[in-house]
Coordinates of C-alpha atoms (C1' of nucleotides) in Angstrom, one line a residue:
Chain A
M1 CA 15.2 -25.2 10.4
C2 CA 17.6 -24.6 7.6
A3 CA 19.0 -21.0 7.0
L4 CA 17.4 -21.0 3.6
S5 CA 14.2 -22.2 4.5
H6 CA 11.6 -19.9 5.4
D7 CA 12.8 -17.4 3.3
G8 CA 9.4 -17.3 2.4
C9 CA 8.6 -15.4 5.1
G10 CA 6.2 -11.7 3.2
R11 CA 4.9 -6.9 3.0
G12 CA 1.6 -5.3 3.1
Y13 CA -0.6 -2.5 2.8
T14 CA 1.7 0.2 1.5
E15 CA 0.4 3.3 3.5
R16 CA -0.7 1.6 6.6
R17 CA 2.7 0.4 7.6
E18 CA 3.8 4.0 7.3
C19 CA 1.2 5.0 9.2
R20 CA 2.0 2.2 11.8
R21 CA 5.4 3.7 12.0
L22 CA 4.3 7.1 12.9
R23 CA 1.9 5.7 15.7
E24 CA 5.2 4.8 18.0
P25 CA 6.7 8.6 18.4
T26 CA 3.3 10.0 18.3
L27 CA 1.0 8.1 20.4
D28 CA -1.8 10.5 20.9
T29 CA -2.3 10.8 17.0
A30 CA -2.7 7.3 16.1
C31 CA -3.8 7.3 12.7
V32 CA -7.5 7.6 12.3
G33 CA -9.0 5.7 9.4
G34 CA -6.0 3.5 8.4
F35 CA -8.0 0.3 8.6
T36 CA -10.5 1.0 5.7
S37 CA -7.8 2.1 3.2
A38 CA -7.9 0.4 -0.4
T39 CA -6.0 -2.9 1.0
N40 CA -8.0 -5.1 2.9
A41 CA -6.8 -6.8 6.0
M42 CA -10.5 -7.0 6.8
L43 CA -11.2 -9.7 4.7
D44 CA -8.7 -11.5 6.5
L45 CA -10.3 -10.5 9.9
R46 CA -13.5 -11.7 8.4
Y47 CA -12.2 -15.0 7.3
V48 CA -10.6 -15.3 10.6
I49 CA -13.6 -14.6 12.7
E50 CA -16.0 -16.5 10.5
N51 CA -13.9 -19.6 10.6
L52 CA -12.6 -19.3 14.2
D53 CA -12.6 -23.0 14.9
S54 CA -11.3 -24.2 11.5
V55 CA -8.4 -21.4 11.8
R56 CA -7.7 -22.4 15.7
V57 CA -6.8 -26.0 14.4
S58 CA -4.8 -25.4 11.5
L59 CA -3.0 -22.6 13.5
G60 CA -2.5 -25.0 16.4
R61 CA -0.8 -27.6 13.9
R62 CA 2.3 -25.2 13.8
G63 CA 2.4 -25.1 17.4
A64 CA -0.3 -24.4 20.1
A65 CA 0.9 -20.9 20.6
W66 CA 0.2 -19.7 17.5
A67 CA -3.6 -20.0 17.8
A68 CA -3.5 -18.4 21.2
P69 CA -4.1 -14.4 19.8
L70 CA -7.4 -15.6 18.2
D71 CA -9.7 -15.0 21.2
E72 CA -8.5 -11.7 21.8
I73 CA -8.9 -11.0 18.0
S74 CA -12.6 -12.4 18.5
A75 CA -13.3 -9.9 21.1
L76 CA -11.7 -7.2 19.5
A77 CA -13.7 -7.7 16.3
Q78 CA -16.9 -7.5 18.5
R79 CA -15.8 -4.1 20.0
R80 CA -14.9 -2.9 16.6
R81 CA -18.1 -3.5 15.4
E82 CA -19.8 -1.5 18.1
A83 CA -17.2 1.3 17.5
I84 CA -18.3 1.4 14.0
M85 CA -22.1 1.3 14.6
A86 CA -21.7 4.1 17.1
S87 CA -19.5 6.2 14.9
E88 CA -21.3 5.7 11.6
K89 CA -24.6 6.7 13.2
L90 CA -23.3 9.9 14.5
A91 CA -21.4 10.4 11.0
K92 CA -24.8 10.3 9.4
E93 CA -26.4 12.8 12.0
L94 CA -23.5 15.1 11.4
N95 CA -24.0 15.0 7.4
D96 CA -27.3 15.5 7.5
A97 CA -27.0 18.5 9.4
T98 CA -24.4 20.1 7.5
A99 CA -26.2 19.2 4.3
A100 CA -29.1 21.5 5.9
M101 CA -26.8 24.3 6.6
A102 CA -25.8 24.4 3.1
K103 CA -29.3 25.2 2.2
I104 CA -29.7 28.0 4.6
A105 CA -29.3 31.1 2.5
D106 CA -28.6 33.6 5.0
K107 CA -25.0 32.3 6.3
K108 CA -24.9 35.3 8.7
G109 CA -28.6 34.5 10.4
A110 CA -29.1 33.5 13.6
E111 CA -30.6 30.1 12.3
F112 CA -27.1 29.5 10.7
T113 CA -25.3 30.6 13.6
A114 CA -27.3 28.3 16.0
A115 CA -27.0 25.4 13.4
R116 CA -23.1 25.8 13.5
E117 CA -22.6 25.9 17.2
K118 CA -24.8 22.6 17.3
N119 CA -22.7 21.1 14.8
R120 CA -19.6 21.9 16.1
A121 CA -20.1 19.8 19.2
L122 CA -21.3 17.2 17.0
G123 CA -18.0 17.4 15.1
D124 CA -15.9 16.9 18.1
E125 CA -17.8 14.0 19.3
R126 CA -17.8 12.2 16.1
K127 CA -13.7 12.6 16.1
Q128 CA -13.6 11.0 19.6
F129 CA -15.5 7.9 18.1
E130 CA -13.2 7.6 15.0
R131 CA -10.3 7.6 17.4
A132 CA -11.6 5.0 19.5
Q133 CA -12.6 2.8 16.3
A134 CA -9.1 3.2 14.9
E135 CA -7.4 2.4 17.8
V136 CA -9.2 -0.9 18.2
E137 CA -8.4 -1.5 14.2
L138 CA -4.8 -0.9 15.0
D139 CA -4.8 -3.5 17.9
I140 CA -6.7 -6.2 15.6
S141 CA -4.1 -5.5 12.9
D142 CA -1.1 -5.9 15.2
L143 CA -2.4 -9.1 16.0
L144 CA -3.4 -10.1 12.5
L145 CA -0.2 -9.2 11.2
S146 CA 1.5 -11.7 13.8
I147 CA -0.5 -14.7 12.6
P148 CA 0.9 -17.1 10.3
N149 CA -0.4 -18.9 7.5
E150 CA -2.9 -21.6 7.7
P151 CA -0.9 -25.0 6.5
A152 CA -2.6 -26.7 3.5
A153 CA -4.7 -29.8 4.0
D154 CA -2.1 -32.3 2.6
V155 CA 0.7 -30.8 4.8
P156 CA 1.8 -33.2 7.4
D157 CA 1.6 -32.9 11.1
G158 CA 5.0 -32.5 13.1
A159 CA 6.6 -30.1 15.4
D160 CA 9.9 -30.2 13.4
E161 CA 12.1 -31.1 10.6
E162 CA 12.2 -35.0 12.2
H163 CA 8.6 -35.2 10.9
N164 CA 9.4 -33.8 7.2
V165 CA 8.4 -36.5 4.6
V166 CA 10.9 -37.9 2.0
V167 CA 8.9 -37.3 -1.5
K168 CA 11.6 -38.4 -3.8
T169 CA 15.4 -39.0 -4.1
W170 CA 17.3 -38.2 -7.4
G171 CA 20.5 -40.0 -8.4
A172 CA 22.7 -41.4 -6.0
A173 CA 25.9 -40.2 -4.0
P174 CA 28.9 -40.3 -6.4
K175 CA 31.4 -43.1 -5.7
M176 CA 34.4 -42.4 -3.8
D177 CA 37.2 -44.9 -2.8
F178 CA 38.8 -42.2 -0.5
T179 CA 37.5 -40.1 2.2
P180 CA 35.9 -37.1 0.8
K181 CA 36.9 -33.9 2.0
D182 CA 34.4 -31.1 3.0
H183 CA 34.3 -28.0 0.7
H184 CA 36.2 -25.9 3.3
D185 CA 39.4 -28.0 3.0
L186 CA 38.8 -28.8 -0.4
G187 CA 38.5 -25.1 -1.2
T188 CA 41.0 -23.7 0.8
A189 CA 43.5 -26.4 -0.2
L190 CA 42.9 -25.3 -4.2
G191 CA 42.8 -21.8 -2.9
I192 CA 39.8 -20.7 -4.3
L193 CA 38.0 -20.5 -0.9
D194 CA 39.5 -17.9 1.6
F195 CA 37.8 -17.9 4.9
E196 CA 41.0 -16.0 6.9
R197 CA 40.6 -12.9 4.8
S198 CA 37.2 -12.8 4.8
G199 CA 37.1 -13.0 8.7
R200 CA 39.4 -10.2 8.4
L201 CA 37.4 -7.9 6.3
S202 CA 34.2 -8.9 7.5
G203 CA 33.9 -11.2 10.3
P204 CA 32.3 -14.7 10.7
R205 CA 30.2 -16.1 8.1
F206 CA 31.5 -14.4 5.0
A207 CA 33.8 -16.1 2.3
V208 CA 36.4 -14.7 0.0
L209 CA 36.3 -16.7 -3.4
W210 CA 39.4 -16.7 -5.7
G211 CA 39.9 -17.5 -9.3
A212 CA 38.2 -20.4 -10.3
G213 CA 36.1 -20.3 -7.1
A214 CA 34.6 -16.8 -8.0
M215 CA 34.1 -17.9 -11.6
L216 CA 32.1 -20.9 -10.7
E217 CA 29.9 -18.8 -8.4
R218 CA 29.3 -16.4 -11.4
A219 CA 28.9 -19.4 -13.8
L220 CA 26.2 -21.2 -11.7
A221 CA 24.2 -18.2 -11.4
Q222 CA 24.2 -17.2 -15.0
F223 CA 23.5 -21.1 -16.0
M224 CA 20.5 -21.1 -13.6
L225 CA 19.2 -17.8 -15.0
D226 CA 19.6 -18.9 -18.6
V227 CA 17.8 -22.0 -17.8
H228 CA 14.8 -20.3 -16.2
V229 CA 14.5 -17.7 -18.8
T230 CA 14.9 -20.0 -22.0
E231 CA 13.6 -23.3 -20.5
H232 CA 11.0 -22.2 -18.0
G233 CA 9.3 -19.1 -19.3
Y234 CA 10.5 -16.5 -16.4
T235 CA 11.3 -13.0 -17.0
E236 CA 14.5 -11.9 -15.5
V237 CA 14.4 -8.7 -13.4
Y238 CA 17.0 -6.9 -11.5
T239 CA 16.1 -5.3 -8.2
P240 CA 17.3 -3.1 -5.4
Y241 CA 18.9 -4.7 -2.6
L242 CA 17.6 -2.5 -0.3
V243 CA 14.1 -2.3 0.4
K244 CA 11.6 -0.4 2.7
D245 CA 10.0 -2.2 6.0
S246 CA 6.7 -2.0 4.2
A247 CA 8.0 -4.5 1.6
L248 CA 9.2 -6.9 4.4
Y249 CA 5.7 -6.6 6.0
G250 CA 4.2 -8.0 2.6
T251 CA 6.1 -10.8 2.4
G252 CA 5.7 -11.6 6.1
N253 CA 9.2 -11.3 7.4
L254 CA 8.0 -8.0 9.5
P255 CA 6.9 -7.6 12.2
K256 CA 8.0 -10.8 13.6
F257 CA 11.4 -11.8 12.4
G258 CA 13.2 -8.5 12.3
D259 CA 16.1 -9.9 14.0
Q260 CA 17.0 -11.8 11.0
L261 CA 17.3 -8.9 9.0
F262 CA 19.9 -6.3 8.7
K263 CA 18.8 -2.7 9.0
I264 CA 20.6 -0.1 7.5
A265 CA 22.1 2.9 9.6
G266 CA 22.1 6.5 8.7
T267 CA 18.4 6.6 7.2
D268 CA 17.3 8.8 10.2
E269 CA 16.3 11.4 8.2
R270 CA 13.9 9.2 6.3
A271 CA 10.1 8.5 7.4
Y272 CA 10.9 4.7 6.8
D273 CA 13.7 2.1 7.4
L274 CA 15.7 0.3 4.9
Y275 CA 16.8 -3.2 5.1
L276 CA 19.0 -5.3 3.2
I277 CA 17.0 -8.0 1.4
P278 CA 17.3 -11.2 2.9
T279 CA 16.0 -12.9 -0.4
A280 CA 14.8 -11.5 -3.7
E281 CA 11.6 -12.8 -2.8
V282 CA 11.0 -9.5 -1.0
P283 CA 11.5 -6.9 -3.7
V284 CA 10.1 -9.4 -6.6
T285 CA 7.0 -10.4 -4.7
N286 CA 6.1 -6.7 -4.0
L287 CA 6.8 -5.8 -7.6
H288 CA 3.0 -5.4 -8.3
G289 CA 2.1 -4.4 -4.8
D290 CA -1.2 -1.7 -5.0
E291 CA -1.8 -2.7 -8.7
L292 CA -4.5 -4.3 -10.1
L293 CA -3.6 -6.9 -12.6
T294 CA -5.5 -8.3 -15.2
E295 CA -6.3 -11.7 -15.5
A296 CA -4.8 -12.0 -18.9
E297 CA -1.5 -11.1 -17.8
L298 CA -1.4 -13.7 -15.4
P299 CA 0.7 -15.8 -14.4
K300 CA 3.6 -13.7 -13.7
K301 CA 6.8 -15.5 -13.6
Y302 CA 9.9 -13.8 -12.5
V303 CA 13.5 -15.0 -11.9
A304 CA 15.9 -12.6 -10.1
F305 CA 19.6 -13.1 -9.2
T306 CA 20.4 -11.2 -6.1
P307 CA 22.8 -11.3 -2.9
C308 CA 20.7 -12.1 0.1
F309 CA 21.7 -10.9 3.6
R310 CA 20.8 -12.8 7.0
A311 CA 21.6 -11.6 10.5
E312 CA 21.2 -15.4 11.4
A313 CA 20.4 -14.5 15.0
G314 CA 19.9 -17.4 17.2
A315 CA 22.1 -19.7 14.9
A316 CA 25.3 -19.1 16.9
G317 CA 27.8 -21.9 16.7
R318 CA 25.8 -23.5 13.8
D319 CA 27.5 -24.1 10.5
T320 CA 30.3 -21.8 11.3
R321 CA 32.8 -23.9 9.2
G322 CA 32.5 -23.0 5.4
M323 CA 30.0 -21.5 3.6
I324 CA 27.0 -23.2 4.3
R325 CA 25.6 -20.4 6.4
Q326 CA 26.5 -17.3 5.5
H327 CA 25.7 -13.5 6.4
Q328 CA 25.7 -12.8 2.6
F329 CA 25.1 -15.3 -0.2
D330 CA 23.9 -15.3 -3.8
K331 CA 20.6 -16.8 -4.8
V332 CA 18.7 -17.2 -7.9
E333 CA 15.0 -16.9 -6.9
V334 CA 11.8 -17.6 -9.1
V335 CA 8.7 -16.1 -8.0
Q336 CA 5.1 -16.7 -9.3
L337 CA 1.9 -14.8 -9.1
V338 CA -1.0 -16.9 -10.4
R339 CA -4.8 -17.1 -10.1
P340 CA -5.7 -18.8 -7.2
E341 CA -7.0 -22.0 -9.2
D342 CA -3.7 -22.4 -10.6
S343 CA -1.4 -22.3 -7.6
E344 CA -1.1 -26.1 -6.7
A345 CA -0.2 -26.7 -9.9
A346 CA 2.3 -23.9 -10.2
H347 CA 3.8 -24.9 -7.0
E348 CA 4.6 -28.5 -8.4
A349 CA 5.9 -27.1 -11.7
L350 CA 8.0 -24.4 -9.9
T351 CA 9.5 -27.1 -7.8
R352 CA 10.3 -28.8 -10.9
N353 CA 11.9 -25.9 -12.1
A354 CA 14.3 -26.0 -9.2
E355 CA 15.1 -29.6 -9.7
T356 CA 15.8 -29.3 -13.2
I357 CA 18.7 -27.1 -12.1
L358 CA 19.9 -29.9 -9.8
E359 CA 19.8 -32.9 -12.4
K360 CA 21.4 -30.6 -15.1
L361 CA 24.2 -30.3 -12.7
G362 CA 24.1 -34.0 -12.0
L363 CA 23.6 -33.4 -8.5
H364 CA 22.3 -36.1 -6.0
Y365 CA 19.4 -34.6 -4.1
R366 CA 16.0 -35.1 -2.5
R367 CA 12.7 -33.5 -2.1
M368 CA 11.1 -33.2 1.2
L369 CA 7.6 -31.9 2.1
L370 CA 7.7 -29.8 5.3
C371 CA 5.8 -30.5 8.3
A372 CA 3.2 -28.0 9.7
G373 CA 5.7 -27.1 12.5
D374 CA 9.0 -26.5 10.3
M375 CA 7.2 -24.3 7.7
G376 CA 7.9 -20.9 7.3
F377 CA 5.6 -18.2 8.7
S378 CA 4.0 -17.1 5.3
S379 CA 3.6 -20.5 3.8
K380 CA 0.8 -22.9 3.3
K381 CA 2.9 -25.8 2.0
T382 CA 6.8 -26.1 1.3
Y383 CA 9.2 -28.5 -0.2
D384 CA 12.7 -28.4 0.4
L385 CA 15.2 -29.6 -2.0
E386 CA 18.4 -31.0 -0.2
V387 CA 21.4 -31.9 -2.1
W388 CA 23.7 -34.5 -1.1
L389 CA 27.2 -33.3 0.6
P390 CA 29.7 -35.8 0.9
G391 CA 31.9 -33.8 3.1
Q392 CA 29.3 -33.9 5.8
Q393 CA 27.7 -37.1 4.7
R394 CA 24.3 -36.0 4.8
F395 CA 21.4 -33.8 2.8
R396 CA 21.3 -30.1 3.3
E397 CA 18.9 -27.8 1.9
I398 CA 19.8 -26.2 -1.0
S399 CA 16.2 -24.8 -2.2
S400 CA 12.8 -24.1 -0.5
C401 CA 9.9 -23.6 -2.9
S402 CA 6.6 -22.4 -1.3
N403 CA 2.9 -21.8 -2.0
F404 CA 1.9 -19.0 0.0
G405 CA -1.9 -18.8 -1.2
D406 CA -3.1 -15.4 -0.8
F407 CA -1.4 -14.4 2.3
Q408 CA 1.4 -12.1 1.0
A409 CA -1.1 -11.0 -1.6
R410 CA -3.2 -9.7 1.1
R411 CA -0.7 -8.0 3.2
A412 CA 1.0 -6.7 -0.1
A413 CA -2.2 -5.9 -2.3
L414 CA -1.5 -8.0 -5.1
R415 CA -4.8 -8.1 -6.9
Y416 CA -6.3 -8.8 -10.3
R417 CA -9.7 -8.5 -11.7
P418 CA -10.9 -11.6 -13.1
S419 CA -12.2 -11.5 -16.7
E420 CA -15.4 -13.9 -16.3
E421 CA -17.2 -13.7 -19.6
G422 CA -20.7 -12.7 -19.6
K423 CA -20.9 -11.8 -16.2
G424 CA -20.2 -8.2 -16.0
K425 CA -17.3 -6.6 -14.1
A426 CA -15.9 -9.4 -11.6
K427 CA -14.6 -8.0 -8.3
P428 CA -10.8 -7.7 -7.8
R429 CA -9.4 -10.8 -6.0
F430 CA -5.9 -11.6 -4.6
V431 CA -3.6 -13.4 -6.7
H432 CA -1.7 -16.5 -5.1
T433 CA 2.0 -16.2 -4.6
L434 CA 4.7 -18.7 -5.0
N435 CA 8.4 -18.8 -4.8
G436 CA 11.5 -21.0 -4.6
S437 CA 15.3 -20.9 -4.5
A438 CA 16.7 -22.2 -7.8
L439 CA 19.1 -22.3 -6.5
A440 CA 20.9 -21.0 -3.5
V441 CA 24.1 -20.4 -5.4
G442 CA 26.7 -20.8 -2.7
R443 CA 25.4 -23.9 -1.8
T444 CA 25.3 -25.3 -4.8
L445 CA 28.9 -24.2 -5.2
V446 CA 29.7 -26.3 -2.0
A447 CA 27.7 -29.4 -3.5
V448 CA 29.4 -29.1 -6.5
L449 CA 32.8 -29.0 -5.2
E450 CA 31.9 -31.9 -2.7
Q451 CA 30.1 -34.1 -5.1
Y452 CA 32.5 -33.4 -8.1
Q453 CA 35.8 -33.7 -5.9
Q454 CA 38.4 -36.4 -6.9
E455 CA 40.8 -38.4 -5.3
D456 CA 43.8 -35.9 -6.0
G457 CA 42.1 -33.0 -4.7
T458 CA 40.7 -31.6 -8.1
V459 CA 37.3 -30.9 -8.7
L460 CA 35.7 -31.7 -12.2
I461 CA 33.3 -29.0 -13.6
P462 CA 30.0 -30.2 -14.7
E463 CA 29.5 -30.4 -18.5
V464 CA 26.6 -27.9 -18.4
L465 CA 28.7 -25.3 -16.6
R466 CA 31.9 -25.5 -18.9
P467 CA 30.5 -23.0 -21.3
Y468 CA 30.2 -20.7 -18.6
C469 CA 33.8 -21.3 -17.4
R470 CA 35.8 -20.3 -20.6
G471 CA 35.8 -24.1 -21.2
L472 CA 37.6 -24.9 -17.7
E473 CA 37.0 -28.5 -17.1
R474 CA 38.9 -29.0 -13.8
I475 CA 39.8 -27.1 -10.8
T476 CA 43.5 -27.5 -9.9
A477 CA 45.3 -25.8 -7.3
R478 CA 45.4 -22.1 -7.8
T479 CA 49.1 -20.9 -8.6
Chain B
rG1 C1' 23.0 19.8 -2.6
rG2 C1' 19.8 24.4 -4.6
rA3 C1' 15.1 25.8 -7.5
rG4 C1' 10.3 24.5 -9.3
rG5 C1' 6.1 21.6 -10.6
rC6 C1' 3.0 17.4 -9.7
rG7 C1' 0.1 13.3 -7.3
rU8 C1' -8.0 12.4 -8.8
rG9 C1' -11.7 5.8 -10.0
rG10 C1' -8.6 -0.1 -14.6
rC11 C1' -6.4 4.0 -17.7
rC12 C1' -6.5 9.0 -19.6
rG13 C1' -8.4 13.6 -17.6
rA14 C1' -12.2 17.7 -15.5
rG15 C1' -12.7 19.7 -11.0
rU16 C1' -10.0 25.7 -6.0
rG17 C1' -15.1 25.3 0.4
rG18 C1' -21.5 23.2 0.5
rU19 C1' -26.1 19.5 -3.5
rC20 C1' -18.9 15.7 -5.9
rG21 C1' -18.0 9.1 -5.0
rA22 C1' -16.5 13.0 -8.1
rA23 C1' -17.6 15.7 -15.6
rG24 C1' -15.9 13.8 -19.9
rG25 C1' -12.9 9.9 -22.8
rC26 C1' -10.9 5.0 -23.2
rA27 C1' -11.2 0.2 -21.6
rG28 C1' -14.9 -3.4 -19.6
rC29 C1' -19.8 -5.6 -19.2
rA30 C1' -25.1 -6.2 -21.4
rG31 C1' -28.3 -5.4 -25.0
rC32 C1' -29.8 -3.4 -29.9
rU33 C1' -28.0 -2.5 -34.6
rU34 C1' -25.2 -4.7 -39.5
rG35 C1' -24.1 -1.2 -45.7
rC36 C1' -20.6 4.8 -41.0
rU37 C1' -17.8 -2.2 -40.4
rA38 C1' -10.6 -3.8 -37.4
rA39 C1' -18.0 0.3 -37.2
rG40 C1' -22.3 2.5 -34.8
rC41 C1' -26.3 3.0 -31.0
rU42 C1' -28.1 2.5 -25.9
rG43 C1' -27.5 1.4 -20.9
rU44 C1' -24.4 0.0 -17.2
rC45 C1' -19.8 0.0 -15.1
rG46 C1' -14.9 2.2 -8.2
rU47 C1' -13.1 0.0 -3.6
rA48 C1' -13.5 -1.5 1.4
rC49 C1' -16.1 -1.8 5.8
rC50 C1' -21.1 -1.7 9.1
rC51 C1' -26.4 -3.2 9.5
rG52 C1' -30.1 -6.3 7.2
rC53 C1' -32.7 -13.1 5.6
rA54 C1' -33.1 -10.1 1.5
rA55 C1' -34.6 -6.1 -0.7
rG56 C1' -32.0 -2.3 0.6
rG57 C1' -29.7 1.5 3.9
rG58 C1' -25.1 3.6 5.8
rU59 C1' -19.9 5.2 6.3
rA60 C1' -15.5 6.0 4.5
rC61 C1' -12.0 6.7 0.7
rC62 C1' -9.6 12.1 -4.7
rA63 C1' -0.9 9.9 -2.8
rU64 C1' -0.5 9.1 3.0
rA65 C1' -1.3 11.4 8.0
rG66 C1' -2.6 15.2 10.7
rG67 C1' -4.9 20.3 11.0
rU68 C1' -8.3 24.8 9.7
rU69 C1' -14.1 25.0 9.0
rC70 C1' -20.7 23.8 10.6
rG71 C1' -18.7 21.6 6.2
rA72 C1' -12.4 20.1 2.4
rA73 C1' -10.8 16.6 -3.7
rU74 C1' -10.6 21.8 -3.2
rC75 C1' -7.2 25.7 2.1
rC76 C1' -2.7 24.8 5.9
rU77 C1' 1.3 21.3 7.7
rA78 C1' 4.2 17.1 7.6
rU79 C1' 5.4 12.7 5.2
rC80 C1' 5.9 9.5 0.7
rG81 C1' 6.4 9.2 -4.7
rC82 C1' 7.3 11.3 -9.6
rC83 C1' 8.9 15.0 -13.2
rU84 C1' 11.8 19.6 -14.6
rC85 C1' 16.1 22.7 -14.1
rC86 C1' 20.8 23.9 -12.0
rG87 C1' 25.5 22.0 -9.3
rC88 C1' 27.8 17.5 -8.0
rC89 C1' 28.9 12.5 -9.2
rA90 C1' 29.8 6.6 -11.0

RNA sequence: GGAGGCGUGGCCGAGUGGUCGAAGGCAGCAGCUUGCUAAGCUGUCGUACCCGCAAGGGUACCAUAGGUUCGAAUCCUAUCGCCUCCGCCA
């Protein structure tokens, strides 16, 4: 798995999460009734229960372990129903009794007093039932949140990247009559990449860019933004780089992948945790959380340029050289919220939007269809774009474009009301969410350096970038 | 940092302990009108869950969570968010 993939990982019920959090410090006051709030994990549960066998099969395609919680969920769902029946029966009884009391004229009389005593007991009993119900629902919710999305039918089987499928290849490796350098040596020699000083400042997996390097990073980002806004119809959006944990539940990064995130210290006074975003996907996808959109305003197409922060836990020793895998990198991200019936076409189009950037830059790349076992947690279907790196003599991921179906929408409460003519007020539906890196700027910089390097160690700047580089045509050694 | 205010259904906005899932308006939907015409009239119109073949019945939800009470949109507490004023500051 590559660093950039699975940035497609999801946020959810805004308030529920806050509530879950409170659960830990105060075990005895587990939030009652949280499950039936406006957002609906319940649909999810119903779907899982009603399609237990097919869900088991599709989750199994990601790896056998993923399907394991299903039996427990099924059993808990049964317990939940029983708890609800018991608790609602009592609630009805109590409500009737209370309504009757309201009709008693003499609030000081013996009749009223007797009724009050009886109801007091009833009310206590009801609270017990409600607690029991809430307890079961929290358990179910925990399990549901830890289950990944079902792979789409046309996603190939396979446990790891070995089974990803090459969909297409664009361009050709640039002809070089010399041994190409990798970006690390190239950039260091040109004086535009500096890993010594970044190490001193911040440790491994950071970079300092100087002069033309810094300019190129900025130029790439701006070029990408301009293309997506003016040619692909995206709306540029600037978002916070710190988000609440609730946003991370929505996209699916939490609860399972917290070890990939940088959590901000010094927020102890707050009731929630703040994290550095691992991708713009998190703030942007959650932008319309808990809103009810109209069908007319779909699709929503957003592009955001942000830094991304990743802990890269478990990647020790991998890609330690150069700036392939950094704790901090820039990315231009495209996100779409669409009607369910449009998401497949949107996924193809969005992937094309990312490819267009590579093609305009003249960078040799290929498109991979990820197999079930290699996909991110929240994704139904993912294309990775891999760019050719002459210095490594291999393709490396530079973009990951995913269709999440309604997975994130359910967790983040992203809904719209269909405007079906003549059919009255249609029920709200979940949108489908998609996103893709378009592109990871740091890796694009690497690809430009390596693919455009010349025998003399200089680097030509792609034509389309020159207007963004004050007309500079070639990067030569920094003086 | 100090002081105060607010948070109701897609939107606006009533509602300060009982019959309130919640007036009214707008938007939407259905129908009727077509000399009040970029209109009028009538009706309808929240979400989720549970039971039920269905018809239908039930429960919960007035930012969130606790609490008080026989009973909470309404009272108390905490939290979240927004707004105003003062101070400070990029």
